[in-house]
Amino acid sequence: DSGVTQTPKHLITATGQRVTLRCSPRSGDLSVYWYQQSLDQGLQFLIQYYNGEERAKGNILERFSAQQFPDLHSELNLSSLELGDSALYFCASSVDESETQYFGPGTRLLVL
Amino acid sequence: QQPVQSPQAVILREGEDAVINCSSSKALYSVHWYRQKHGEAPVFLMILLKGGEQKGHEKISASFNEKKQQSSLYLTASQLSYSGTYFCGTVNQAGTALIFGKGTTLSVSS
C-alpha cells in the first residue's frame, strides 16, 4: 500500500458524459501527478500540481482539467467523454517534484 | 527529454539474467526505477542519485553512469515474480520533474 488513495476504483459511463476522479496523496506529500495509461501503453503524463498550484502540463486534452485543493487532495475532471478516453488513470504523489513518486491503485474508466 | 529505454521487451526463462537500459540526452541528477504488473500501479524499486553508488534490491540492482547519462537495471537469476513492465524515470540537473520512459516489458516463464 503506497498511501495514495484513488476513488472510484472502476467507472463505467457513456460517451459525452463527464466524470470526476479523486486522489488523496500520501501524508506530507505536496506534489500530485495524474497519468493516463491506455491498453498496453506507457504512462502518459497529464498534469502536475504542487501545493495547490499547477506546475506542469503534459499531453492533457482541453476536455480534461484538474485541481488541487487546500487539503492537498486532487480531482481530475474528464468531460465530453469519448471511447478513446477509456484507460487506467493513475494519481501519484511525492514530497517534492524531483523526488520518488508513489502511485495510487488507479481508476479504471470505461466509456461505452 | 523523455529517457529512452532498451530493449522494448525481454523474454526469459526462470534463472536467466537480464539488463534493461535507460539513457537520456540531458545531464541527469537522479534515475528512478519502477515495476508495474499488468493492471496494477507502478511500484517504486530504487533511486540512484548523482554521485551515489550502485543500489540493490533483492536480486535486482542498478547502476548509474553520470558521464554517459545512462542507468542500467540488472535482474539476476530471474523469478516468475519479476515479470512486468519496468519504467525508468529521470530527473535532470535542472531539477525538473520526474519523466518516465516508455517501459520495458519483461516476461519470465518456467
Short mmCIF file of C-alpha atoms in Angstrom, two decimals:
data_model
loop_
_atom_site.label_atom_id
_atom_site.label_comp_id
_atom_site.label_asym_id
_atom_site.label_seq_id
_atom_site.Cartn_x
_atom_site.Cartn_y
_atom_site.Cartn_z
CA ASP A 1 0.00 0.00 0.00
CA SER A 2 1.60 3.23 -1.21
CA GLY A 3 -0.54 5.51 0.95
CA VAL A 4 -2.09 7.19 -2.09
CA THR A 5 -5.81 6.61 -2.44
CA GLN A 6 -7.95 6.97 -5.54
CA THR A 7 -11.69 6.79 -5.96
CA PRO A 8 -13.60 5.31 -7.58
CA LYS A 9 -11.79 2.11 -8.48
CA HIS A 10 -13.92 1.49 -11.55
CA LEU A 11 -16.11 3.81 -13.57
CA ILE A 12 -18.35 2.94 -16.48
CA THR A 13 -20.02 5.73 -18.36
CA ALA A 14 -21.30 6.73 -21.75
CA THR A 15 -19.83 8.93 -24.46
CA GLY A 16 -20.49 12.62 -23.95
CA GLN A 17 -20.64 12.33 -20.19
CA ARG A 18 -18.48 13.98 -17.54
CA VAL A 19 -16.71 12.24 -14.66
CA THR A 20 -14.54 13.25 -11.73
CA LEU A 21 -11.68 11.17 -10.42
CA ARG A 22 -10.38 11.79 -6.94
CA CYS A 23 -6.94 11.38 -5.42
CA SER A 24 -5.65 11.75 -1.88
CA PRO A 25 -1.85 11.94 -1.67
CA ARG A 26 0.35 10.39 0.97
CA SER A 27 0.52 12.33 4.19
CA GLY A 28 3.11 15.07 3.83
CA ASP A 29 3.33 14.94 0.04
CA LEU A 30 2.74 18.29 -1.64
CA SER A 31 3.00 17.25 -5.26
CA VAL A 32 0.30 15.36 -7.12
CA TYR A 33 0.55 13.95 -10.63
CA TRP A 34 -2.01 12.49 -12.98
CA TYR A 35 -1.21 9.86 -15.60
CA GLN A 36 -3.24 8.10 -18.26
CA GLN A 37 -2.39 4.57 -19.30
CA SER A 38 -4.26 3.06 -22.21
CA LEU A 39 -4.16 -0.64 -23.02
CA ASP A 40 -0.55 -1.82 -23.24
CA GLN A 41 0.67 1.75 -23.34
CA GLY A 42 3.17 3.54 -21.19
CA LEU A 43 2.45 6.18 -18.61
CA GLN A 44 1.25 9.34 -20.30
CA PHE A 45 1.81 12.30 -18.03
CA LEU A 46 -1.21 14.58 -17.89
CA ILE A 47 -0.67 17.26 -15.27
CA GLN A 48 1.10 18.06 -12.02
CA TYR A 49 0.15 20.19 -9.05
CA TYR A 50 2.36 21.35 -6.23
CA ASN A 51 0.80 22.71 -3.06
CA GLY A 52 -2.32 23.83 -4.88
CA GLU A 53 -0.66 25.32 -7.93
CA GLU A 54 -0.38 23.86 -11.40
CA ARG A 55 3.27 23.09 -12.09
CA ALA A 56 3.48 21.18 -15.32
CA LYS A 57 1.23 20.05 -18.12
CA GLY A 58 1.75 17.06 -20.33
CA ASN A 59 -0.46 15.62 -23.02
CA ILE A 60 -3.68 16.71 -21.40
CA LEU A 61 -6.67 17.32 -23.62
CA GLU A 62 -8.66 20.53 -23.35
CA ARG A 63 -11.66 18.43 -22.30
CA PHE A 64 -9.72 17.42 -19.21
CA SER A 65 -8.99 19.62 -16.22
CA ALA A 66 -7.69 19.16 -12.73
CA GLN A 67 -7.22 20.98 -9.49
CA GLN A 68 -5.59 20.51 -6.13
CA PHE A 69 -7.48 21.65 -3.08
CA PRO A 70 -6.17 23.26 0.14
CA ASP A 71 -6.22 19.88 1.87
CA LEU A 72 -3.97 18.69 -1.00
CA HIS A 73 -6.36 16.18 -2.46
CA SER A 74 -6.78 16.46 -6.19
CA GLU A 75 -9.53 15.88 -8.70
CA LEU A 76 -9.28 15.15 -12.40
CA ASN A 77 -12.33 16.14 -14.42
CA LEU A 78 -12.96 14.49 -17.76
CA SER A 79 -15.74 15.89 -19.91
CA SER A 80 -17.37 15.15 -23.28
CA LEU A 81 -16.00 11.66 -22.93
CA GLU A 82 -15.06 9.66 -26.00
CA LEU A 83 -14.47 5.94 -26.46
CA GLY A 84 -10.75 6.62 -26.68
CA ASP A 85 -10.71 8.05 -23.17
CA SER A 86 -11.15 4.54 -21.79
CA ALA A 87 -7.99 3.92 -19.79
CA LEU A 88 -6.44 3.43 -16.41
CA TYR A 89 -5.89 6.77 -14.69
CA PHE A 90 -3.22 6.91 -12.04
CA CYS A 91 -2.52 9.53 -9.47
CA ALA A 92 0.90 9.73 -7.86
CA SER A 93 2.29 11.91 -5.12
CA SER A 94 5.72 12.95 -3.93
CA VAL A 95 7.22 15.15 -1.30
CA ASP A 96 8.84 17.34 -3.91
CA GLU A 97 8.91 17.48 -7.67
CA SER A 98 12.11 15.59 -8.25
CA GLU A 99 11.51 13.02 -5.57
CA THR A 100 10.19 9.49 -5.81
CA GLN A 101 6.58 9.26 -6.89
CA TYR A 102 4.22 6.87 -5.14
CA PHE A 103 1.30 5.67 -7.20
CA GLY A 104 -2.28 5.10 -6.21
CA PRO A 105 -4.14 1.95 -7.32
CA GLY A 106 -5.70 3.75 -10.27
CA THR A 107 -9.20 4.35 -11.57
CA ARG A 108 -10.26 2.20 -14.48
CA LEU A 109 -12.51 4.20 -16.77
CA LEU A 110 -14.61 2.53 -19.42
CA VAL A 111 -16.51 4.73 -21.86
CA LEU A 112 -19.25 2.91 -23.76
CA GLN B 1 13.58 14.91 -22.65
CA GLN B 2 11.90 11.55 -22.28
CA PRO B 3 14.51 8.91 -21.44
CA VAL B 4 14.96 6.07 -23.89
CA GLN B 5 14.69 2.52 -22.63
CA SER B 6 16.06 -0.57 -24.29
CA PRO B 7 15.18 -3.20 -25.10
CA GLN B 8 11.43 -2.79 -25.52
CA ALA B 9 10.78 -6.35 -24.43
CA VAL B 10 12.67 -9.25 -22.91
CA ILE B 11 11.64 -12.89 -22.67
CA LEU B 12 13.44 -15.05 -20.14
CA ARG B 13 13.27 -18.43 -18.51
CA GLU B 14 13.48 -18.65 -14.75
CA GLY B 15 17.04 -18.30 -13.55
CA GLU B 16 18.26 -16.27 -16.50
CA ASP B 17 19.65 -12.76 -16.25
CA ALA B 18 18.56 -9.55 -17.95
CA VAL B 19 19.75 -5.97 -18.30
CA ILE B 20 17.46 -3.03 -19.01
CA ASN B 21 18.99 0.25 -20.07
CA CYS B 22 17.81 3.81 -19.70
CA SER B 23 19.53 6.74 -21.37
CA SER B 24 18.96 10.45 -21.54
CA SER B 25 20.17 13.29 -23.72
CA LYS B 26 20.30 15.55 -20.68
CA ALA B 27 22.73 15.57 -17.77
CA LEU B 28 21.00 13.66 -15.03
CA TYR B 29 20.63 14.25 -11.32
CA SER B 30 18.80 11.04 -10.50
CA VAL B 31 17.29 7.93 -12.02
CA HIS B 32 14.28 6.12 -10.58
CA TRP B 33 13.20 2.58 -11.42
CA TYR B 34 9.65 1.25 -11.16
CA ARG B 35 7.98 -2.06 -11.93
CA GLN B 36 4.37 -2.42 -12.99
CA LYS B 37 2.42 -5.66 -13.02
CA HIS B 38 -0.41 -5.88 -15.52
CA GLY B 39 -3.42 -3.87 -14.33
CA GLU B 40 -1.66 -2.67 -11.19
CA ALA B 41 0.02 0.54 -10.12
CA PRO B 42 3.74 1.07 -10.77
CA VAL B 43 5.79 0.23 -7.70
CA PHE B 44 8.98 2.04 -6.78
CA LEU B 45 12.10 -0.17 -6.86
CA MET B 46 15.03 2.14 -6.28
CA ILE B 47 16.55 5.53 -6.86
CA LEU B 48 20.09 6.30 -7.98
CA LEU B 49 21.48 9.72 -7.28
CA LYS B 50 24.29 11.53 -8.98
CA GLY B 51 27.48 10.70 -7.19
CA GLY B 52 25.79 7.78 -5.47
CA GLU B 53 26.72 4.17 -5.54
CA GLN B 54 25.10 1.19 -7.16
CA LYS B 55 21.93 0.16 -5.40
CA GLY B 56 20.44 -3.25 -4.85
CA HIS B 57 17.04 -4.70 -4.06
CA GLU B 58 16.90 -8.49 -3.59
CA LYS B 59 18.41 -9.84 -6.81
CA ILE B 60 17.71 -6.61 -8.68
CA SER B 61 20.40 -3.97 -8.77
CA ALA B 62 21.14 -0.88 -10.81
CA SER B 63 23.97 1.37 -11.80
CA PHE B 64 24.16 4.97 -12.87
CA ASN B 65 26.82 6.25 -15.24
CA GLU B 66 26.69 10.03 -14.94
CA LYS B 67 29.15 10.67 -17.75
CA LYS B 68 27.12 8.65 -20.22
CA GLN B 69 23.80 9.78 -18.73
CA GLN B 70 22.74 6.18 -18.53
CA SER B 71 21.40 3.78 -15.99
CA SER B 72 21.12 0.03 -16.19
CA LEU B 73 18.86 -2.29 -14.21
CA TYR B 74 20.26 -5.77 -13.60
CA LEU B 75 17.95 -8.68 -12.87
CA THR B 76 19.83 -11.80 -11.90
CA ALA B 77 18.51 -15.33 -11.54
CA SER B 78 15.09 -14.10 -12.63
CA GLN B 79 11.97 -15.38 -10.94
CA LEU B 80 8.42 -15.60 -12.24
CA SER B 81 7.52 -12.68 -9.97
CA TYR B 82 9.88 -10.42 -11.90
CA SER B 83 7.52 -10.36 -14.87
CA GLY B 84 6.08 -6.94 -15.58
CA THR B 85 6.91 -3.66 -17.23
CA TYR B 86 9.91 -1.76 -15.96
CA PHE B 87 9.96 2.01 -16.21
CA CYS B 88 12.85 4.32 -15.62
CA GLY B 89 12.21 7.90 -14.63
CA THR B 90 14.83 10.60 -14.83
CA VAL B 91 15.39 13.95 -13.20
CA ASN B 92 17.83 16.18 -15.00
CA GLN B 93 20.27 18.50 -13.31
CA ALA B 94 17.94 21.43 -13.69
CA GLY B 95 15.80 19.68 -11.10
CA THR B 96 12.78 19.25 -13.31
CA ALA B 97 10.03 16.81 -12.56
CA LEU B 98 10.48 13.10 -13.00
CA ILE B 99 9.94 11.98 -16.60
CA PHE B 100 9.24 8.34 -17.41
CA GLY B 101 10.50 6.27 -20.30
CA LYS B 102 8.14 4.11 -22.35
CA GLY B 103 8.92 0.97 -20.42
CA THR B 104 10.48 -2.44 -20.98
CA THR B 105 8.26 -5.49 -20.74
CA LEU B 106 9.87 -8.49 -19.06
CA SER B 107 8.29 -11.93 -19.33
CA VAL B 108 9.69 -14.74 -17.24
CA SER B 109 8.46 -18.27 -17.85
CA SER B 110 9.16 -21.56 -16.08
#
